[in-house]
Amino acid sequence: MKPLALYLHLPFCAAKCRYCDFASYPGREDAWSAYLSALAEEWRQWLPELESTEIATIFFGGGTPSLLPTEAMERLLKELLDSGRVRADAEITMEANPGTVSPDKLRRLRRAGVNRLSLGAQSFSDVLLRSLGRIHRALDIAGAVSMARDAGFDNLNLDLMYALPGQTLSDWRETLDAAMALRPEHLSAYSLIVEPGTPLCADVERGAVSLPDEDETMALQRETVRRLTAGGYGRYEISNYARPGFECRHNLVYWNRGDYLGLGCAAHSLMDGERFENPRSLEEYLAGARRLNREKLTRADAMEETLMLSTRTTRGMSLRAYMENFAVDFEKMHEKKLRRLVQLGLIQLEGGFLRLTEKGMELQNAVVVELMDDQP
């Protein structure tokens, strides 16, 4: 059976964060029921095409999936699990906002099959949380973790953000230490990206807020690596850290270019070498639009994606797998450039893998572009 990662997008939230560019819709409770029905129907339409596949991971993202009625999520999970397509040991993740969970909700979701909870903590500074438009406070994060443990969750992730407006290195150290003190199995630490069209972008453009400069952002990133590694969290991807055995299996599918199916509005898919997506618009999705912008990836596309995605991970790119997939000796093809990148301390070639060093991780895009220049 061919493994498949399943993503379900739940685009509803209590309030839109100031930095958010995702397809999410606050204040649309009127659409919840119709959307969940459409999501279940899309799953049923796919079932005949999934006979030779086995769902290895499920990820409920958003939006804020934990905001939706527990009964509705239980029904949706039951439909997925009763299909016979999901592995018994599947990793099933749900994103949650610390301000939208309760002991009863978490107990019921755990009993329904969710076995990994990803909490959008972002910061342990109430000042910074307010500036981002988050609806929770720092104390809510610890409360949510405690409730999750009581509900039986033994695989927790906390999402954190750095390079925030007004954030200092001291602020970030306090957030990292507070996060580790809660002993989650997994931590994600992302640098803020200011997306065009967001309220935060407008604030930056008119000078209402200022962001850390490049040197300050790099200092925050280096402190992340140092502090989390010292705390027992192994870095396995540029922005992700885990205790041994708790790497996110779902996200590893993306970085390893495995097949994944996305359901819901704005969801993207890669199956059998073909990309396609659902409409970003909630109304278009509810009207039945599906599988748009279908594109069969070329050999060159696959080669570039393999290099770009695998070098985000500390495991790196398997040179043997590259040869098997593309009939190209990557090491021989890029011999001079690879030798120079090794001398610069940006990459390592060992054990049949090409890996970026810690310094190389800081310049990942530049290293990838350098190696893409002479792809056949």
Short mmCIF file of C-alpha atoms in Angstrom, two decimals:
data_model
loop_
_atom_site.label_atom_id
_atom_site.label_comp_id
_atom_site.label_asym_id
_atom_site.label_seq_id
_atom_site.Cartn_x
_atom_site.Cartn_y
_atom_site.Cartn_z
CA MET A 1 0.00 0.00 0.00
CA LYS A 2 1.33 3.41 -0.95
CA PRO A 3 1.56 5.81 2.04
CA LEU A 4 -0.33 9.10 1.83
CA ALA A 5 -0.47 12.15 4.09
CA LEU A 6 -3.93 13.71 4.46
CA TYR A 7 -4.41 17.41 5.23
CA LEU A 8 -7.79 18.96 6.08
CA HIS A 9 -8.11 22.74 6.11
CA LEU A 10 -10.57 24.27 8.57
CA PRO A 11 -10.51 27.99 7.71
CA PHE A 12 -12.43 29.43 10.67
CA CYS A 13 -10.99 31.45 13.52
CA ALA A 14 -12.14 33.71 16.35
CA ALA A 15 -10.11 36.68 15.11
CA LYS A 16 -7.64 37.29 12.29
CA CYS A 17 -4.08 37.73 13.54
CA ARG A 18 -2.33 40.85 12.27
CA TYR A 19 0.35 38.87 10.41
CA CYS A 20 -1.93 36.18 8.96
CA ASP A 21 -2.15 35.67 5.20
CA PHE A 22 -3.74 32.20 5.38
CA ALA A 23 -7.21 31.44 4.07
CA SER A 24 -9.09 31.98 7.31
CA TYR A 25 -12.46 33.53 8.03
CA PRO A 26 -13.39 34.98 11.43
CA GLY A 27 -17.04 35.47 12.29
CA ARG A 28 -18.37 32.94 9.76
CA GLU A 29 -20.18 30.59 12.12
CA ASP A 30 -23.01 30.61 9.57
CA ALA A 31 -20.82 28.60 7.18
CA TRP A 32 -19.52 25.98 9.62
CA SER A 33 -22.17 23.33 9.00
CA ALA A 34 -22.13 23.64 5.19
CA TYR A 35 -18.34 23.61 5.13
CA LEU A 36 -18.01 20.46 7.25
CA SER A 37 -20.58 18.74 5.04
CA ALA A 38 -18.62 19.75 1.93
CA LEU A 39 -15.39 18.50 3.52
CA ALA A 40 -16.93 15.11 4.28
CA GLU A 41 -18.37 14.90 0.77
CA GLU A 42 -15.00 15.71 -0.78
CA TRP A 43 -13.48 12.87 1.26
CA ARG A 44 -16.15 10.45 0.00
CA GLN A 45 -15.51 11.51 -3.59
CA TRP A 46 -11.83 10.67 -3.18
CA LEU A 47 -12.32 7.26 -1.58
CA PRO A 48 -12.56 5.22 -4.82
CA GLU A 49 -9.22 6.70 -5.93
CA LEU A 50 -7.48 5.79 -2.69
CA GLU A 51 -7.88 2.01 -2.84
CA SER A 52 -4.15 1.41 -3.29
CA THR A 53 -3.12 3.96 -0.65
CA GLU A 54 -2.85 3.96 3.11
CA ILE A 55 -3.28 7.17 5.12
CA ALA A 56 -0.17 7.37 7.30
CA THR A 57 -0.76 10.83 8.78
CA ILE A 58 -3.70 13.21 9.17
CA PHE A 59 -3.32 16.91 9.92
CA PHE A 60 -6.17 19.30 10.78
CA GLY A 61 -4.93 22.84 10.08
CA GLY A 62 -6.48 26.23 9.79
CA GLY A 63 -7.69 28.65 10.85
CA THR A 64 -8.34 27.27 14.27
CA PRO A 65 -9.69 23.70 14.07
CA SER A 66 -10.19 23.59 17.84
CA LEU A 67 -12.75 26.38 17.51
CA LEU A 68 -15.28 24.17 15.74
CA PRO A 69 -17.95 22.22 17.67
CA THR A 70 -16.51 19.07 19.23
CA GLU A 71 -19.43 16.94 18.02
CA ALA A 72 -18.76 17.94 14.42
CA MET A 73 -15.05 17.12 14.68
CA GLU A 74 -15.88 13.76 16.27
CA ARG A 75 -18.16 12.91 13.34
CA LEU A 76 -15.54 13.94 10.79
CA LEU A 77 -12.83 11.89 12.50
CA LYS A 78 -15.12 8.87 12.72
CA GLU A 79 -15.84 9.06 9.01
CA LEU A 80 -12.14 9.15 8.22
CA LEU A 81 -11.22 6.31 10.57
CA ASP A 82 -14.18 4.12 9.57
CA SER A 83 -13.14 4.26 5.90
CA GLY A 84 -10.57 1.49 6.27
CA ARG A 85 -7.96 3.69 4.59
CA VAL A 86 -6.18 4.94 7.74
CA ARG A 87 -3.29 3.05 9.33
CA ALA A 88 -3.85 1.90 12.90
CA ASP A 89 -0.71 3.80 14.03
CA ALA A 90 -1.42 6.95 12.01
CA GLU A 91 -0.19 10.24 13.43
CA ILE A 92 -3.27 12.47 13.76
CA THR A 93 -2.49 16.12 14.51
CA MET A 94 -4.85 18.95 15.29
CA GLU A 95 -3.87 22.61 15.52
CA ALA A 96 -5.38 24.47 18.46
CA ASN A 97 -5.33 27.96 19.90
CA PRO A 98 -4.63 27.93 23.65
CA GLY A 99 -7.68 30.15 24.14
CA THR A 100 -10.12 27.77 22.43
CA VAL A 101 -9.69 24.50 24.36
CA SER A 102 -11.32 23.03 27.45
CA PRO A 103 -10.77 19.82 29.45
CA ASP A 104 -13.91 18.23 27.98
CA LYS A 105 -13.07 19.20 24.38
CA LEU A 106 -9.55 17.80 24.64
CA ARG A 107 -10.67 14.56 26.29
CA ARG A 108 -13.22 13.98 23.57
CA LEU A 109 -10.81 14.76 20.74
CA ARG A 110 -8.24 12.40 22.24
CA ARG A 111 -10.83 9.62 22.52
CA ALA A 112 -11.93 10.30 18.93
CA GLY A 113 -8.40 9.58 17.68
CA VAL A 114 -6.37 12.81 17.73
CA ASN A 115 -2.97 11.80 19.15
CA ARG A 116 -0.86 14.90 18.48
CA LEU A 117 -1.79 18.44 19.50
CA SER A 118 -0.11 21.52 18.04
CA LEU A 119 -0.68 24.66 20.11
CA GLY A 120 -0.19 28.08 18.54
CA ALA A 121 1.65 29.66 21.46
CA GLN A 122 3.80 32.11 19.40
CA SER A 123 5.09 34.05 22.45
CA PHE A 124 5.04 34.04 26.24
CA SER A 125 4.92 37.85 26.33
CA ASP A 126 1.41 39.26 26.75
CA VAL A 127 2.57 42.53 25.18
CA LEU A 128 3.79 40.77 22.04
CA LEU A 129 0.72 38.53 21.88
CA ARG A 130 -1.54 41.60 21.91
CA SER A 131 0.56 43.28 19.21
CA LEU A 132 0.09 40.20 16.99
CA GLY A 133 -3.67 40.15 17.50
CA ARG A 134 -3.62 36.79 19.31
CA ILE A 135 -6.68 36.08 21.47
CA HIS A 136 -4.85 34.20 24.24
CA ARG A 137 -2.50 35.22 27.05
CA ALA A 138 0.74 33.60 28.14
CA LEU A 139 -0.99 31.93 31.11
CA ASP A 140 -3.43 30.25 28.71
CA ILE A 141 -0.55 28.33 27.11
CA ALA A 142 0.42 26.59 30.35
CA GLY A 143 -3.25 25.94 31.05
CA ALA A 144 -3.78 24.36 27.64
CA VAL A 145 -0.71 22.13 28.07
CA SER A 146 -1.95 21.00 31.49
CA MET A 147 -5.41 20.22 30.09
CA ALA A 148 -3.88 18.32 27.18
CA ARG A 149 -1.76 16.17 29.48
CA ASP A 150 -4.79 15.41 31.66
CA ALA A 151 -6.70 14.43 28.51
CA GLY A 152 -4.02 11.87 27.61
CA PHE A 153 -1.96 13.70 24.99
CA ASP A 154 1.66 12.55 25.11
CA ASN A 155 2.74 14.26 21.88
CA LEU A 156 2.53 18.05 22.07
CA ASN A 157 3.97 20.76 19.85
CA LEU A 158 4.26 24.45 20.61
CA ASP A 159 4.54 26.90 17.70
CA LEU A 160 6.73 29.92 18.48
CA MET A 161 7.62 33.04 16.45
CA TYR A 162 10.64 35.32 16.55
CA ALA A 163 11.73 38.54 14.82
CA LEU A 164 8.50 40.15 16.04
CA PRO A 165 8.05 43.94 16.18
CA GLY A 166 9.70 45.22 19.33
CA GLN A 167 11.00 41.78 20.36
CA THR A 168 14.39 41.72 22.06
CA LEU A 169 16.85 38.87 22.51
CA SER A 170 15.90 38.84 26.19
CA ASP A 171 12.20 38.49 25.27
CA TRP A 172 12.98 35.55 23.02
CA ARG A 173 15.13 33.80 25.63
CA GLU A 174 12.27 34.07 28.10
CA THR A 175 9.83 32.60 25.58
CA LEU A 176 12.16 29.70 24.75
CA ASP A 177 12.76 28.93 28.42
CA ALA A 178 9.04 29.16 29.27
CA ALA A 179 8.22 26.83 26.37
CA MET A 180 10.82 24.25 27.40
CA ALA A 181 9.64 24.42 31.01
CA LEU A 182 6.30 22.98 29.83
CA ARG A 183 8.20 19.96 28.42
CA PRO A 184 6.47 19.59 25.04
CA GLU A 185 7.77 16.80 22.82
CA HIS A 186 8.16 19.15 19.85
CA LEU A 187 8.87 22.84 19.25
CA SER A 188 8.55 24.83 16.04
CA ALA A 189 10.29 28.21 15.91
CA TYR A 190 9.53 30.33 12.86
CA SER A 191 10.87 33.73 11.87
CA LEU A 192 8.04 36.19 11.24
CA ILE A 193 7.33 36.83 7.56
CA VAL A 194 5.53 40.11 6.85
CA GLU A 195 3.02 39.25 4.15
CA PRO A 196 1.73 41.95 1.77
CA GLY A 197 -1.82 43.04 2.43
CA THR A 198 -1.86 42.18 6.13
CA PRO A 199 -2.46 44.78 8.85
CA LEU A 200 1.06 44.18 10.14
CA CYS A 201 2.51 44.95 6.72
CA ALA A 202 0.57 48.22 6.64
CA ASP A 203 1.94 49.12 10.08
CA VAL A 204 5.50 48.41 8.95
CA GLU A 205 5.11 50.40 5.73
CA ARG A 206 3.85 53.52 7.53
CA GLY A 207 6.52 53.24 10.22
CA ALA A 208 4.13 52.49 13.07
CA VAL A 209 6.19 49.46 14.09
CA SER A 210 9.78 48.42 13.46
CA LEU A 211 11.14 44.94 12.96
CA PRO A 212 14.48 43.52 14.12
CA ASP A 213 17.16 44.08 11.47
CA GLU A 214 19.00 41.26 9.70
CA ASP A 215 21.74 40.99 12.32
CA GLU A 216 19.23 41.00 15.19
CA THR A 217 17.12 38.34 13.45
CA MET A 218 20.18 36.15 12.93
CA ALA A 219 21.05 36.51 16.63
CA LEU A 220 17.54 35.35 17.52
CA GLN A 221 17.84 32.34 15.19
CA ARG A 222 21.24 31.35 16.59
CA GLU A 223 19.94 31.65 20.13
CA THR A 224 17.07 29.33 19.15
CA VAL A 225 19.44 26.63 17.95
CA ARG A 226 21.74 26.97 20.94
CA ARG A 227 19.07 27.06 23.62
CA LEU A 228 16.78 24.33 22.26
CA THR A 229 19.68 21.99 21.49
CA ALA A 230 21.01 22.46 25.02
CA GLY A 231 17.50 21.73 26.32
CA GLY A 232 17.38 18.31 24.63
CA TYR A 233 15.50 19.23 21.46
CA GLY A 234 17.20 17.96 18.32
CA ARG A 235 16.97 20.18 15.27
CA TYR A 236 15.73 18.04 12.39
CA GLU A 237 14.55 20.80 10.04
CA ILE A 238 15.43 24.49 9.75
CA SER A 239 12.57 25.58 12.02
CA ASN A 240 11.66 22.37 13.86
CA TYR A 241 13.03 20.65 16.96
CA ALA A 242 11.96 17.48 18.73
CA ARG A 243 12.82 15.05 21.45
CA PRO A 244 14.02 11.73 19.96
CA GLY A 245 11.19 9.90 18.20
CA PHE A 246 8.79 12.87 18.15
CA GLU A 247 9.62 14.42 14.79
CA CYS A 248 6.42 15.43 12.98
CA ARG A 249 5.76 12.56 10.58
CA HIS A 250 3.25 14.58 8.57
CA ASN A 251 5.62 17.44 7.80
CA LEU A 252 8.41 15.00 6.96
CA VAL A 253 6.22 13.81 4.07
CA TYR A 254 6.36 17.32 2.58
CA TRP A 255 10.12 17.66 3.00
CA ASN A 256 10.70 14.20 1.52
CA ARG A 257 8.36 14.90 -1.42
CA GLY A 258 5.96 12.14 -0.50
CA ASP A 259 2.37 12.12 -1.72
CA TYR A 260 -0.15 14.23 0.15
CA LEU A 261 -3.82 15.03 -0.37
CA GLY A 262 -5.35 18.30 0.79
CA LEU A 263 -9.08 18.65 1.44
CA GLY A 264 -10.93 21.92 2.00
CA CYS A 265 -10.55 25.42 0.64
CA ALA A 266 -7.00 26.55 -0.17
CA ALA A 267 -5.67 23.00 0.31
CA HIS A 268 -2.84 21.85 -1.96
CA SER A 269 -2.00 18.32 -3.07
CA LEU A 270 0.82 16.35 -4.67
CA MET A 271 -0.16 12.91 -5.94
CA ASP A 272 1.63 10.71 -8.46
CA GLY A 273 3.76 13.61 -9.60
CA GLU A 274 0.84 15.98 -10.16
CA ARG A 275 0.09 19.16 -8.23
CA PHE A 276 -3.38 20.64 -7.85
CA GLU A 277 -5.27 22.81 -5.40
CA ASN A 278 -8.70 23.79 -4.16
CA PRO A 279 -9.93 27.39 -4.44
CA ARG A 280 -8.89 29.80 -1.72
CA SER A 281 -12.35 31.36 -1.65
CA LEU A 282 -14.76 29.83 0.87
CA GLU A 283 -17.70 30.54 -1.43
CA GLU A 284 -16.07 28.90 -4.44
CA TYR A 285 -15.25 25.82 -2.41
CA LEU A 286 -18.80 25.57 -1.08
CA ALA A 287 -20.05 25.92 -4.67
CA GLY A 288 -18.12 22.77 -5.58
CA ALA A 289 -14.88 23.95 -7.19
CA ARG A 290 -12.12 21.32 -6.73
CA ARG A 291 -8.75 20.19 -8.12
CA LEU A 292 -7.77 23.44 -9.84
CA ASN A 293 -4.51 24.35 -11.60
CA ARG A 294 -3.49 20.76 -12.24
CA GLU A 295 0.15 20.51 -13.23
CA LYS A 296 2.24 17.46 -14.01
CA LEU A 297 5.70 18.10 -12.62
CA THR A 298 8.61 17.77 -15.01
CA ARG A 299 11.79 15.90 -14.21
CA ALA A 300 13.54 19.25 -13.71
CA ASP A 301 10.81 20.37 -11.30
CA ALA A 302 11.21 17.21 -9.24
CA MET A 303 15.00 17.55 -9.15
CA GLU A 304 14.84 21.14 -7.95
CA GLU A 305 12.21 20.38 -5.32
CA THR A 306 14.21 17.41 -4.04
CA LEU A 307 17.25 19.61 -3.52
CA MET A 308 15.31 22.52 -2.04
CA LEU A 309 13.19 20.50 0.40
CA SER A 310 15.67 17.83 1.52
CA THR A 311 18.32 20.41 2.41
CA ARG A 312 15.90 21.98 4.87
CA THR A 313 16.35 18.86 6.99
CA THR A 314 19.39 17.93 9.03
CA ARG A 315 19.25 14.44 7.48
CA GLY A 316 19.94 16.08 4.14
CA MET A 317 19.63 14.73 0.61
CA SER A 318 20.40 11.10 -0.14
CA LEU A 319 22.77 11.01 -3.08
CA ARG A 320 21.87 7.39 -3.77
CA ALA A 321 18.14 8.14 -3.89
CA TYR A 322 18.85 11.09 -6.19
CA MET A 323 20.71 8.77 -8.54
CA GLU A 324 17.94 6.17 -8.43
CA ASN A 325 15.20 8.72 -9.08
CA PHE A 326 16.88 10.84 -11.74
CA ALA A 327 19.76 8.73 -13.15
CA VAL A 328 22.14 11.57 -12.30
CA ASP A 329 25.26 11.47 -10.12
CA PHE A 330 24.67 14.70 -8.19
CA GLU A 331 28.13 14.66 -6.61
CA LYS A 332 29.91 14.27 -9.94
CA MET A 333 27.67 16.80 -11.70
CA HIS A 334 28.39 19.53 -9.12
CA GLU A 335 31.91 18.45 -8.14
CA LYS A 336 33.59 21.88 -8.26
CA LYS A 337 30.74 23.74 -6.57
CA LEU A 338 30.40 21.12 -3.86
CA ARG A 339 34.13 21.26 -3.11
CA ARG A 340 33.93 25.04 -2.75
CA LEU A 341 30.82 24.89 -0.54
CA VAL A 342 32.56 22.35 1.70
CA GLN A 343 35.59 24.66 1.96
CA LEU A 344 33.28 27.55 2.90
CA GLY A 345 31.84 25.43 5.72
CA LEU A 346 28.31 25.47 4.24
CA ILE A 347 27.80 21.77 3.44
CA GLN A 348 29.02 18.33 4.44
CA LEU A 349 29.26 15.25 2.24
CA GLU A 350 29.29 12.12 4.35
CA GLY A 351 27.58 8.76 4.58
CA GLY A 352 26.05 9.18 1.13
CA PHE A 353 24.21 12.39 2.11
CA LEU A 354 24.56 16.06 1.27
CA ARG A 355 23.81 18.08 4.40
CA LEU A 356 23.93 21.76 5.21
CA THR A 357 26.03 22.76 8.20
CA GLU A 358 24.57 25.07 10.83
CA LYS A 359 26.14 27.96 8.93
CA GLY A 360 24.71 26.56 5.70
CA MET A 361 21.22 26.41 7.22
CA GLU A 362 21.43 30.17 7.71
CA LEU A 363 22.09 30.56 3.98
CA GLN A 364 19.96 27.68 2.69
CA ASN A 365 18.28 29.61 -0.11
CA ALA A 366 21.60 30.89 -1.45
CA VAL A 367 23.19 27.41 -1.34
CA VAL A 368 20.22 25.87 -3.16
CA VAL A 369 20.23 28.58 -5.86
CA GLU A 370 23.96 28.04 -6.36
CA LEU A 371 23.44 24.31 -6.95
CA MET A 372 20.37 24.79 -9.13
CA ASP A 373 22.22 26.98 -11.63
CA ASP A 374 23.67 24.08 -13.59
CA GLN A 375 20.99 21.43 -13.16
CA PRO A 376 20.60 19.36 -16.37
#
